[in-house]
Amino acid sequence: ALAKAGSSLQDVDALAVEMRALGVQLNTQLGTALLNAYKHVPTMGSPALTQTLASRVDGLLTQLVKQGHANMQTYVLVAAVHAQAGSLPSMQRVLMEAVRARAPPDARALRILSLACEDGGLAGAAVHFMEQATMMKRVHIEAEQRRQGRRGALGR
């Protein structure tokens, strides 16, 4: 609900503080929800707010990694925040961490990253991710068609 509403940074921070105060332990789902809420905080073009958001999501990702709760979606959300901020090196760093953690982005995640890059003015990266997503989807469709063909041949 916080993400859809485009809550303020203070609202999302307050929720995170309240969760800690109540002893709520982060897991993959709660961490992803907080990351998504941070991703949707409107920055109004403020470089300071953009930098603060990047710092918050990096810290949250570090916490999720240490607790063993990071997954592809958490890495992609953090990379998307960096992409929206126009920080190609930071986005690439997070994606490399995801690959090392064996949580590389899938086709849907690449489309999300493409849109985030577009929002952050990273046109070249946006095109690259969309091309990669399309290629992955095409490979998946072709593999499915081959499986269907084998099933049809076996049934004859």
C-alpha positions as a Python dict, from the first residue, in 0.01 Angstrom:
ca = {
    (1, 'A'): (0, 0, 0),
    (2, 'L'): (287, 238, 79),
    (3, 'A'): (444, 177, -262),
    (4, 'K'): (124, 234, -456),
    (5, 'A'): (52, 555, -270),
    (6, 'G'): (399, 699, -336),
    (7, 'S'): (460, 760, 34),
    (8, 'S'): (714, 1010, 155),
    (9, 'L'): (1059, 908, 270),
    (10, 'Q'): (960, 1000, 625),
    (11, 'D'): (659, 766, 611),
    (12, 'V'): (865, 471, 489),
    (13, 'D'): (1143, 545, 741),
    (14, 'A'): (884, 567, 1019),
    (15, 'L'): (746, 228, 923),
    (16, 'A'): (1094, 74, 926),
    (17, 'V'): (1165, 227, 1269),
    (18, 'E'): (833, 104, 1407),
    (19, 'M'): (899, -245, 1276),
    (20, 'R'): (1237, -251, 1455),
    (21, 'A'): (1082, -113, 1774),
    (22, 'L'): (819, -389, 1769),
    (23, 'G'): (1085, -652, 1714),
    (24, 'V'): (963, -743, 1367),
    (25, 'Q'): (1233, -948, 1197),
    (26, 'L'): (1293, -879, 831),
    (27, 'N'): (1236, -1164, 593),
    (28, 'T'): (1232, -1173, 215),
    (29, 'Q'): (870, -1058, 186),
    (30, 'L'): (894, -771, 437),
    (31, 'G'): (1229, -661, 297),
    (32, 'T'): (1090, -663, -56),
    (33, 'A'): (786, -462, 55),
    (34, 'L'): (1008, -198, 221),
    (35, 'L'): (1237, -182, -84),
    (36, 'N'): (935, -140, -309),
    (37, 'A'): (803, 140, -87),
    (38, 'Y'): (1142, 318, -101),
    (39, 'K'): (1151, 270, -481),
    (40, 'H'): (819, 456, -514),
    (41, 'V'): (907, 755, -294),
    (42, 'P'): (871, 1060, -518),
    (43, 'T'): (1205, 1244, -537),
    (44, 'M'): (1076, 1555, -721),
    (45, 'G'): (1416, 1570, -891),
    (46, 'S'): (1598, 1631, -561),
    (47, 'P'): (1956, 1498, -580),
    (48, 'A'): (1978, 1490, -200),
    (49, 'L'): (1660, 1283, -167),
    (50, 'T'): (1773, 1055, -449),
    (51, 'Q'): (2105, 996, -270),
    (52, 'T'): (1926, 930, 60),
    (53, 'L'): (1699, 673, -106),
    (54, 'A'): (1998, 500, -264),
    (55, 'S'): (2166, 483, 75),
    (56, 'R'): (1851, 343, 242),
    (57, 'V'): (1799, 68, -16),
    (58, 'D'): (2169, -27, -14),
    (59, 'G'): (2156, -60, 365),
    (60, 'L'): (1839, -266, 352),
    (61, 'L'): (1986, -495, 86),
    (62, 'T'): (2301, -543, 295),
    (63, 'Q'): (2082, -642, 590),
    (64, 'L'): (1880, -887, 377),
    (65, 'V'): (2198, -1042, 235),
    (66, 'K'): (2348, -1089, 583),
    (67, 'Q'): (2028, -1257, 702),
    (68, 'G'): (2005, -1479, 393),
    (69, 'H'): (1680, -1316, 277),
    (70, 'A'): (1795, -1146, -46),
    (71, 'N'): (1658, -1279, -372),
    (72, 'M'): (1637, -1171, -735),
    (73, 'Q'): (1350, -934, -664),
    (74, 'T'): (1531, -754, -381),
    (75, 'Y'): (1842, -707, -594),
    (76, 'V'): (1637, -581, -889),
    (77, 'L'): (1447, -331, -672),
    (78, 'V'): (1774, -188, -542),
    (79, 'A'): (1926, -179, -891),
    (80, 'A'): (1609, -3, -1016),
    (81, 'V'): (1641, 269, -749),
    (82, 'H'): (1998, 333, -867),
    (83, 'A'): (1884, 330, -1231),
    (84, 'Q'): (1606, 580, -1158),
    (85, 'A'): (1870, 797, -993),
    (86, 'G'): (2076, 781, -1314),
    (87, 'S'): (2363, 597, -1145),
    (88, 'L'): (2480, 337, -1394),
    (89, 'P'): (2785, 227, -1187),
    (90, 'S'): (2574, 168, -875),
    (91, 'M'): (2311, -22, -1073),
    (92, 'Q'): (2581, -238, -1234),
    (93, 'R'): (2738, -305, -892),
    (94, 'V'): (2408, -433, -754),
    (95, 'L'): (2344, -650, -1060),
    (96, 'M'): (2691, -803, -1030),
    (97, 'E'): (2616, -880, -664),
    (98, 'A'): (2294, -1050, -777),
    (99, 'V'): (2480, -1264, -1029),
    (100, 'R'): (2743, -1361, -769),
    (101, 'A'): (2459, -1452, -530),
    (102, 'R'): (2307, -1671, -804),
    (103, 'A'): (2003, -1444, -827),
    (104, 'P'): (2035, -1298, -1179),
    (105, 'P'): (1742, -1102, -1322),
    (106, 'D'): (1489, -1284, -1536),
    (107, 'A'): (1310, -1137, -1840),
    (108, 'R'): (1045, -960, -1632),
    (109, 'A'): (1310, -809, -1406),
    (110, 'L'): (1504, -688, -1710),
    (111, 'R'): (1192, -509, -1836),
    (112, 'I'): (1155, -342, -1493),
    (113, 'L'): (1520, -236, -1508),
    (114, 'S'): (1469, -104, -1862),
    (115, 'L'): (1187, 122, -1743),
    (116, 'A'): (1390, 237, -1442),
    (117, 'C'): (1683, 320, -1671),
    (118, 'E'): (1451, 516, -1895),
    (119, 'D'): (1324, 711, -1592),
    (120, 'G'): (1684, 784, -1489),
    (121, 'G'): (1793, 902, -1832),
    (122, 'L'): (2002, 594, -1903),
    (123, 'A'): (1872, 540, -2257),
    (124, 'G'): (2147, 302, -2368),
    (125, 'A'): (2099, 76, -2067),
    (126, 'A'): (1720, 90, -2113),
    (127, 'V'): (1752, -38, -2470),
    (128, 'H'): (2005, -303, -2365),
    (129, 'F'): (1781, -443, -2091),
    (130, 'M'): (1474, -445, -2315),
    (131, 'E'): (1669, -630, -2585),
    (132, 'Q'): (1795, -883, -2329),
    (133, 'A'): (1442, -935, -2193),
    (134, 'T'): (1307, -989, -2543),
    (135, 'M'): (1583, -1236, -2623),
    (136, 'M'): (1523, -1430, -2300),
    (137, 'K'): (1151, -1444, -2372),
    (138, 'R'): (1214, -1563, -2727),
    (139, 'V'): (1447, -1841, -2602),
    (140, 'H'): (1183, -1947, -2348),
    (141, 'I'): (909, -1957, -2614),
    (142, 'E'): (1127, -2157, -2854),
    (143, 'A'): (1216, -2406, -2581),
    (144, 'E'): (848, -2445, -2492),
    (145, 'Q'): (761, -2502, -2858),
    (146, 'R'): (1030, -2772, -2882),
    (147, 'R'): (890, -2942, -2569),
    (148, 'Q'): (539, -2927, -2714),
    (149, 'G'): (669, -3071, -3041),
    (150, 'R'): (834, -3363, -2862),
    (151, 'R'): (516, -3432, -2664),
    (152, 'G'): (312, -3428, -2987),
    (153, 'A'): (558, -3664, -3158),
    (154, 'L'): (550, -3906, -2863),
    (155, 'G'): (170, -3917, -2867),
    (156, 'R'): (146, -4016, -3234),
}
